[in-house]
Short mmCIF file of C-alpha atoms and ligand atoms in Angstrom, two decimals:
data_model
loop_
_atom_site.label_atom_id
_atom_site.label_comp_id
_atom_site.label_asym_id
_atom_site.label_seq_id
_atom_site.Cartn_x
_atom_site.Cartn_y
_atom_site.Cartn_z
CA MET A 1 78.66 110.41 40.41
CA SER A 2 78.96 111.39 36.79
CA GLY A 3 82.31 110.07 35.73
CA GLY A 4 84.08 108.18 38.44
CA LEU A 5 85.97 109.51 41.35
CA GLY A 6 83.64 112.02 42.95
CA LEU A 7 83.90 115.77 43.28
CA PRO A 8 87.19 117.57 43.74
CA ASN A 9 88.12 118.72 47.22
CA PRO A 10 90.76 121.14 48.49
CA ALA A 11 93.21 118.33 49.37
CA ASP A 12 93.48 117.36 45.72
CA VAL A 13 96.55 118.51 43.87
CA VAL A 14 94.82 117.84 40.56
CA ALA A 15 91.29 116.84 39.63
CA THR A 16 88.94 116.77 36.67
CA GLU A 17 85.21 117.14 36.79
CA ASP A 18 83.07 115.79 33.94
CA LEU A 19 85.99 116.49 31.61
CA SER A 20 85.62 116.22 27.84
CA VAL A 21 88.39 116.59 25.28
CA ALA A 22 87.83 116.68 21.51
CA TYR A 23 90.38 117.24 18.76
CA GLU A 24 89.51 119.21 15.66
CA GLY A 25 90.76 116.62 13.22
CA GLN A 26 88.86 113.71 14.78
CA ARG A 27 86.26 111.71 12.94
CA ARG A 28 82.98 113.55 13.04
CA LEU A 29 79.70 112.02 14.07
CA LEU A 30 77.39 111.72 11.09
CA SER A 31 74.40 112.92 13.06
CA THR A 32 75.78 116.02 14.75
CA GLY A 33 78.80 117.05 12.72
CA SER A 34 80.71 117.68 15.93
CA PRO A 35 83.99 115.90 16.73
CA ARG A 36 83.73 112.58 18.57
CA PRO A 37 85.35 113.35 21.89
CA ALA A 38 88.57 111.58 22.86
CA VAL A 39 87.55 111.99 26.52
CA ARG A 40 83.98 111.99 27.72
CA GLY A 41 82.72 112.96 31.16
CA VAL A 42 85.81 111.97 33.12
CA SER A 43 85.95 112.90 36.81
CA LEU A 44 89.02 111.98 38.78
CA ARG A 45 91.13 113.30 41.59
CA CYS A 46 94.59 112.89 43.00
CA ALA A 47 95.51 114.09 46.48
CA ARG A 48 98.87 115.22 47.80
CA GLY A 49 101.16 112.22 48.22
CA GLU A 50 98.75 109.98 46.31
CA THR A 51 99.27 107.95 43.16
CA LEU A 52 96.33 107.50 40.83
CA GLY A 53 96.92 104.88 38.15
CA ILE A 54 95.11 105.38 34.84
CA VAL A 55 95.01 102.26 32.71
CA GLY A 56 93.38 101.19 29.49
CA GLU A 57 94.31 100.16 25.97
CA SER A 58 95.89 102.47 23.43
CA GLY A 59 93.45 105.15 22.24
CA ALA A 60 91.38 105.03 25.44
CA GLY A 61 92.07 108.71 26.13
CA LYS A 62 94.59 108.35 28.98
CA SER A 63 97.15 110.79 27.59
CA SER A 64 94.41 113.25 26.67
CA VAL A 65 93.28 113.31 30.32
CA GLY A 66 96.86 113.80 31.53
CA ARG A 67 97.55 116.52 29.01
CA ALA A 68 94.24 118.28 29.74
CA LEU A 69 95.49 118.88 33.29
CA LEU A 70 98.32 120.95 31.82
CA GLY A 71 96.12 122.78 29.35
CA LEU A 72 97.83 121.05 26.42
CA VAL A 73 94.73 119.73 24.65
CA PRO A 74 91.35 121.24 23.68
CA VAL A 75 88.97 120.88 26.64
CA THR A 76 85.42 120.95 25.32
CA GLY A 77 83.53 120.40 28.57
CA GLY A 78 83.87 120.15 32.32
CA ALA A 79 86.62 121.52 34.51
CA VAL A 80 90.19 120.95 35.60
CA THR A 81 91.31 121.78 39.12
CA VAL A 82 94.94 122.34 40.11
CA GLU A 83 95.72 122.99 43.79
CA GLY A 84 92.14 124.08 44.34
CA ARG A 85 92.04 126.48 41.40
CA ARG A 86 89.24 125.43 39.07
CA PHE A 87 89.48 126.09 35.34
CA THR A 88 86.71 125.67 32.77
CA SER A 89 88.88 127.55 30.31
CA MET A 90 92.51 128.62 30.58
CA SER A 91 94.21 131.86 29.66
CA SER A 92 97.84 131.72 28.63
CA GLY A 93 98.68 133.07 32.10
CA ASP A 94 96.76 130.19 33.70
CA ARG A 95 98.66 127.71 31.55
CA LYS A 96 101.95 129.25 32.53
CA TRP A 97 101.07 128.92 36.21
CA ILE A 98 99.80 125.36 35.80
CA ARG A 99 102.94 124.25 33.99
CA ARG A 100 104.96 125.15 37.04
CA ARG A 101 102.66 123.27 39.38
CA VAL A 102 102.05 120.18 37.23
CA GLN A 103 104.84 118.46 35.34
CA ILE A 104 104.74 115.67 32.81
CA VAL A 105 107.23 112.89 32.11
CA TYR A 106 106.79 111.05 28.82
CA GLN A 107 107.56 107.52 27.71
CA ASP A 108 110.51 108.51 25.60
CA PRO A 109 112.59 111.17 27.31
CA TYR A 110 115.05 111.00 24.43
CA SER A 111 112.70 113.03 22.26
CA SER A 112 112.00 115.53 25.05
CA LEU A 113 115.63 116.05 26.12
CA ASN A 114 117.56 118.49 23.97
CA PRO A 115 120.27 116.32 22.34
CA SER A 116 122.72 119.21 22.05
CA MET A 117 122.71 120.08 25.76
CA VAL A 118 124.53 118.29 28.56
CA ALA A 119 122.37 116.94 31.38
CA ALA A 120 123.33 119.68 33.84
CA ASP A 121 122.22 122.36 31.37
CA ILE A 122 118.94 120.59 30.58
CA VAL A 123 118.00 120.79 34.26
CA GLY A 124 119.79 124.12 34.84
CA GLU A 125 117.85 125.80 32.05
CA VAL A 126 114.58 125.18 33.89
CA LEU A 127 116.04 126.75 37.04
CA ARG A 128 117.27 129.78 35.10
CA VAL A 129 114.01 130.39 33.21
CA ASN A 130 111.65 129.81 36.14
CA PHE A 131 113.59 130.93 39.19
CA GLY A 132 116.32 133.13 37.69
CA LEU A 133 119.01 130.98 39.34
CA LYS A 134 122.57 131.72 38.20
CA GLY A 135 126.14 130.53 38.66
CA ASN A 136 127.00 128.59 41.80
CA GLU A 137 123.49 128.69 43.16
CA ARG A 138 122.19 127.04 40.02
CA ARG A 139 125.03 124.49 39.88
CA SER A 140 124.50 123.39 43.45
CA ARG A 141 120.74 123.04 42.97
CA VAL A 142 121.37 120.93 39.84
CA ARG A 143 123.72 118.70 41.85
CA GLU A 144 121.11 118.35 44.56
CA LEU A 145 118.46 117.32 42.00
CA PHE A 146 120.84 114.83 40.38
CA GLU A 147 121.50 113.30 43.76
CA GLN A 148 117.76 113.07 44.45
CA VAL A 149 117.21 111.02 41.29
CA GLY A 150 120.26 108.80 41.81
CA LEU A 151 122.63 110.38 39.27
CA SER A 152 126.18 111.33 40.22
CA SER A 153 128.31 114.36 39.36
CA TYR A 154 129.90 112.17 36.70
CA HIS A 155 126.63 112.46 34.77
CA LEU A 156 126.43 116.26 34.85
CA GLU A 157 128.44 116.95 31.71
CA ARG A 158 127.11 114.07 29.61
CA TYR A 159 124.80 114.34 26.60
CA PRO A 160 121.45 112.50 26.45
CA TYR A 161 122.77 109.92 23.96
CA GLU A 162 125.40 108.86 26.49
CA PHE A 163 122.73 107.67 28.95
CA SER A 164 120.72 104.48 29.16
CA GLY A 165 116.91 104.63 28.91
CA GLY A 166 116.52 104.47 32.68
CA GLN A 167 119.11 107.23 33.24
CA ARG A 168 117.41 109.45 30.67
CA GLN A 169 114.17 108.97 32.58
CA ARG A 170 116.04 110.07 35.73
CA ILE A 171 117.09 113.28 33.97
CA ALA A 172 113.49 113.89 32.88
CA ILE A 173 112.38 113.34 36.49
CA ALA A 174 115.09 115.72 37.78
CA ARG A 175 113.92 118.35 35.31
CA ALA A 176 110.31 117.86 36.45
CA LEU A 177 111.34 118.12 40.12
CA ALA A 178 113.29 121.32 39.47
CA LEU A 179 109.99 123.19 39.38
CA GLU A 180 108.88 121.75 42.74
CA PRO A 181 105.54 120.67 41.29
CA SER A 182 102.63 119.44 43.37
CA ALA A 183 101.79 116.77 40.78
CA ILE A 184 103.59 114.86 38.04
CA VAL A 185 101.82 113.14 35.17
CA CYS A 186 103.88 110.06 34.29
CA ASP A 187 102.59 109.21 30.83
CA GLU A 188 103.83 105.66 30.17
CA ALA A 189 107.00 106.88 31.87
CA VAL A 190 108.21 103.36 32.66
CA SER A 191 106.46 101.44 29.86
CA ALA A 192 109.43 101.30 27.49
CA LEU A 193 111.94 100.19 30.12
CA ASP A 194 112.98 96.63 30.84
CA VAL A 195 111.48 95.08 33.95
CA SER A 196 114.39 95.66 36.33
CA THR A 197 114.88 99.28 35.22
CA GLN A 198 111.13 99.75 35.55
CA ALA A 199 111.34 98.60 39.15
CA GLN A 200 114.22 101.00 39.85
CA ILE A 201 112.36 104.00 38.42
CA ILE A 202 109.19 103.05 40.30
CA ASN A 203 111.25 102.81 43.52
CA LEU A 204 112.70 106.23 42.80
CA LEU A 205 109.25 107.76 42.19
CA GLU A 206 107.91 106.23 45.42
CA HIS A 207 110.91 107.43 47.38
CA LEU A 208 110.46 110.96 46.01
CA GLN A 209 106.78 110.87 46.88
CA ASP A 210 107.58 109.96 50.47
CA ALA A 211 110.12 112.78 50.62
CA ILE A 212 108.15 115.61 49.02
CA GLY A 213 104.51 114.51 48.96
CA VAL A 214 104.08 114.94 45.22
CA GLY A 215 100.93 113.45 43.64
CA TYR A 216 101.34 111.16 40.62
CA LEU A 217 99.05 110.34 37.76
CA MET A 218 100.59 107.08 36.55
CA ILE A 219 99.37 106.40 33.04
CA ALA A 220 100.00 102.94 31.57
CA HIS A 221 98.38 100.54 29.13
CA ASP A 222 99.51 97.70 31.36
CA LEU A 223 97.80 97.33 34.72
CA ALA A 224 100.68 95.30 36.14
CA VAL A 225 103.01 98.29 35.74
CA VAL A 226 100.96 100.63 37.94
CA ARG A 227 99.54 98.09 40.35
CA HIS A 228 102.13 98.29 43.07
CA MET A 229 102.70 101.99 43.15
CA SER A 230 99.10 103.18 42.72
CA HIS A 231 96.86 103.82 45.67
CA ARG A 232 93.84 103.95 43.41
CA ILE A 233 93.31 102.91 39.82
CA ALA A 234 90.93 104.29 37.19
CA VAL A 235 90.27 102.11 34.13
CA MET A 236 89.48 103.92 30.89
CA PHE A 237 87.77 102.61 27.79
CA ALA A 238 86.79 104.66 24.73
CA GLY A 239 87.21 108.00 26.46
CA ARG A 240 85.41 107.10 29.67
CA ILE A 241 86.27 105.77 33.10
CA VAL A 242 84.53 102.40 33.37
CA GLU A 243 85.85 101.36 36.78
CA GLU A 244 87.80 102.84 39.67
CA GLY A 245 88.84 101.75 43.12
CA PRO A 246 91.69 100.85 45.46
CA ALA A 247 94.51 99.34 43.37
CA GLU A 248 94.52 95.94 45.08
CA ARG A 249 90.75 95.53 44.78
CA VAL A 250 90.70 96.49 41.09
CA TYR A 251 93.55 94.08 40.44
CA SER A 252 92.36 91.10 42.48
CA GLN A 253 88.60 91.55 41.99
CA PRO A 254 88.00 93.48 38.79
CA ALA A 255 84.29 94.29 38.51
CA HIS A 256 83.87 95.69 35.01
CA PRO A 257 83.96 93.22 32.08
CA TYR A 258 86.56 95.44 30.41
CA THR A 259 88.85 95.39 33.46
CA GLN A 260 88.42 91.62 33.52
CA GLU A 261 89.44 91.47 29.86
CA LEU A 262 92.46 93.67 30.61
CA LEU A 263 93.44 91.19 33.32
CA ALA A 264 92.37 88.09 31.41
CA ALA A 265 95.78 86.48 31.68
CA VAL A 266 95.84 86.97 35.43
CA PRO A 267 94.09 84.35 37.56
CA ILE A 268 91.60 85.66 40.09
CA PRO A 269 93.02 84.58 43.46
CA ASP A 270 89.63 84.03 45.09
CA PRO A 271 87.96 81.00 43.42
CA VAL A 272 84.76 81.35 45.47
CA GLU A 273 84.32 84.92 44.35
CA GLN A 274 85.14 83.90 40.78
CA ARG A 275 82.47 81.15 40.82
CA ARG A 276 79.91 83.50 42.33
CA ARG A 277 80.50 86.10 39.64
CA ARG A 278 80.37 83.54 36.84
CA ALA A 279 77.11 82.10 38.12
CA ALA A 280 75.55 85.54 38.41
CA ARG A 281 76.60 86.34 34.89
CA ARG A 282 75.31 83.04 33.44
CA LYS A 283 71.95 83.77 35.00
CA LEU A 284 71.89 87.13 33.30
CA LEU A 285 73.12 85.89 29.96
CA GLY A 286 69.63 84.57 29.38
CA THR A 287 68.56 88.15 28.89
CA ALA A 288 71.44 89.02 26.56
CA ALA A 289 70.29 90.70 23.39
CA THR A 290 71.92 90.84 20.00
CA GLU A 291 73.19 94.30 19.18
CA SER A 292 70.46 96.55 17.87
CA ALA A 293 70.47 99.45 15.44
CA ALA A 294 71.81 101.62 18.23
CA ILE A 295 75.30 100.32 17.49
CA GLY A 296 77.64 103.08 16.45
CA SER A 297 75.52 105.66 18.21
CA GLU A 298 76.79 107.39 21.30
CA GLN A 299 74.06 105.92 23.50
CA GLY A 300 74.55 103.14 25.97
CA CYS A 301 77.72 101.52 27.20
CA PRO A 302 80.93 102.15 25.21
CA PHE A 303 82.08 98.56 25.81
CA ARG A 304 78.89 96.80 24.72
CA GLY A 305 80.21 95.83 21.27
CA ARG A 306 82.99 93.77 22.83
CA CYS A 307 81.30 92.71 26.03
CA PRO A 308 80.52 89.00 26.45
CA TYR A 309 77.65 89.92 28.77
CA ALA A 310 75.98 92.66 26.68
CA MET A 311 72.25 92.96 27.21
CA GLU A 312 69.61 94.97 25.39
CA VAL A 313 69.73 97.76 27.95
CA CYS A 314 73.48 98.20 27.28
CA SER A 315 72.82 99.73 23.86
CA ILE A 316 70.03 101.97 25.12
CA GLU A 317 71.03 103.45 28.44
CA PRO A 318 74.36 104.63 29.78
CA PRO A 319 75.52 102.27 32.54
CA PRO A 320 74.99 103.46 36.12
CA TRP A 321 77.82 103.69 38.64
CA VAL A 322 77.53 100.79 41.04
CA ALA A 323 79.57 100.56 44.24
CA VAL A 324 81.88 97.51 44.36
CA ASP A 325 82.58 95.47 47.50
CA GLY A 326 86.08 96.30 48.64
CA GLY A 327 85.90 99.87 47.38
CA GLY A 328 85.36 101.97 44.29
CA ALA A 329 82.73 101.62 41.61
CA SER A 330 82.06 100.15 38.19
CA ALA A 331 79.89 101.55 35.40
CA CYS A 332 78.03 98.43 34.26
CA HIS A 333 74.40 97.41 33.83
CA LEU A 334 75.34 93.86 34.76
CA ASP A 335 76.66 94.86 38.18
CA ASP A 336 73.50 96.85 38.65
CA ARG A 337 71.40 93.71 38.00
CA THR A 338 73.72 91.50 40.05
CA ALA A 339 73.41 93.91 42.96
CA ALA A 340 69.62 93.81 42.61
CA LEU A 341 69.59 89.97 42.58
CA SER A 342 71.76 89.43 45.62
N1 ADP B 401 96.57 115.53 18.67
C1 ADP B 401 95.53 114.75 18.32
N2 ADP B 401 94.75 115.04 17.26
C2 ADP B 401 93.71 114.26 16.92
N3 ADP B 401 93.34 113.16 17.59
C3 ADP B 401 94.07 112.81 18.67
C4 ADP B 401 95.20 113.58 19.09
N4 ADP B 401 95.73 112.99 20.20
C5 ADP B 401 94.97 111.91 20.45
N5 ADP B 401 93.97 111.79 19.54
C6 ADP B 401 92.93 110.75 19.50
O1 ADP B 401 92.26 110.78 20.75
C7 ADP B 401 91.98 109.46 21.19
C8 ADP B 401 92.61 109.23 22.57
O2 ADP B 401 94.02 109.29 22.43
P1 ADP B 401 95.01 109.27 23.65
O3 ADP B 401 94.54 110.23 24.67
O4 ADP B 401 96.38 109.44 23.12
O5 ADP B 401 94.81 107.79 24.21
P2 ADP B 401 95.81 106.84 25.03
O6 ADP B 401 96.81 107.70 25.70
O7 ADP B 401 94.91 106.11 25.98
O8 ADP B 401 96.42 105.92 24.03
C9 ADP B 401 92.49 108.53 20.11
O9 ADP B 401 91.40 108.22 19.26
C10 ADP B 401 93.51 109.36 19.39
O10 ADP B 401 93.62 108.98 18.04
MG1 MG B 402 98.91 107.64 25.59
#
């Protein structure tokens, strides 16, 4: 496995394979002069009716992965697959097709909803442009979509500024659904909402998934936000996936030191497991090395500079993918050693 979640298969609505993204303006590596990629070797997949959570701190590359699926950012390596169609590069025709099949909902719908259009027209416009719907046909489809996202006919003729944050997110979801996509990238779509509104929007997304089988890529910097609705979770750090697995396992038994840091405030519910892991790590700390001259180079583990368990090998070799009990895998030299010891 090169980057995390295995090879794409035909059941996937979206997938990436060894994906790299690099922006022109990004800091260049002294040695090569090429841009330091924002995303490096990421492989993930999301099946029909599945929710894949992507978590990690700001700058980890989460949005870049989501946007790469829609052809919105410069892909410098690997491939993107949408409904079984694999793209290593995209023509403008490909992008046009993809943008009907994959939709994206952003954190702040206020900036993506035209302030001078009423809600019904914001959604209706999409139906006109993409399906040529007119008049009554269009109006009744808009009503249907509003109903699906829990808005009433009262809301049809209102402007975005007249809605609350949660209602604006419902309009953005209705607009996304209008295209009948197979996947929706929710990029921090609930992050800015208060906790109870968050729960309502998550309920809505789950309900819609049950009804239409759409796949979600739920991007969030906060693991708690995506925990309950994700089937699987991928954890990103510095452009890479460092751990992936079933949501409950990743949350209750995080394997990678970065995932553990991300969850530091959350107690591990299994004290026996916690003691076992600590003991294994203490044993290995004896071999911990101070950071060598390799620091700042692209070799080794991206997390080594912050990792409390960093060993010499971490600055020399890229970490291997090691299967984790309970499902998924973690890219860590320590888990590799722990597995060898037990
Ligand atoms: N349009 C852009 N131009 C240049 N650099 C960018 C652009 N978008 C993102 N980046 C950089 O790419 C890296 C990953 O960003 P992003 O994908 O937005 O991460 P996240 O969503 O996890 O916060 C960051 O270093 C960020 O500064
Ligand atoms: Mg982001």
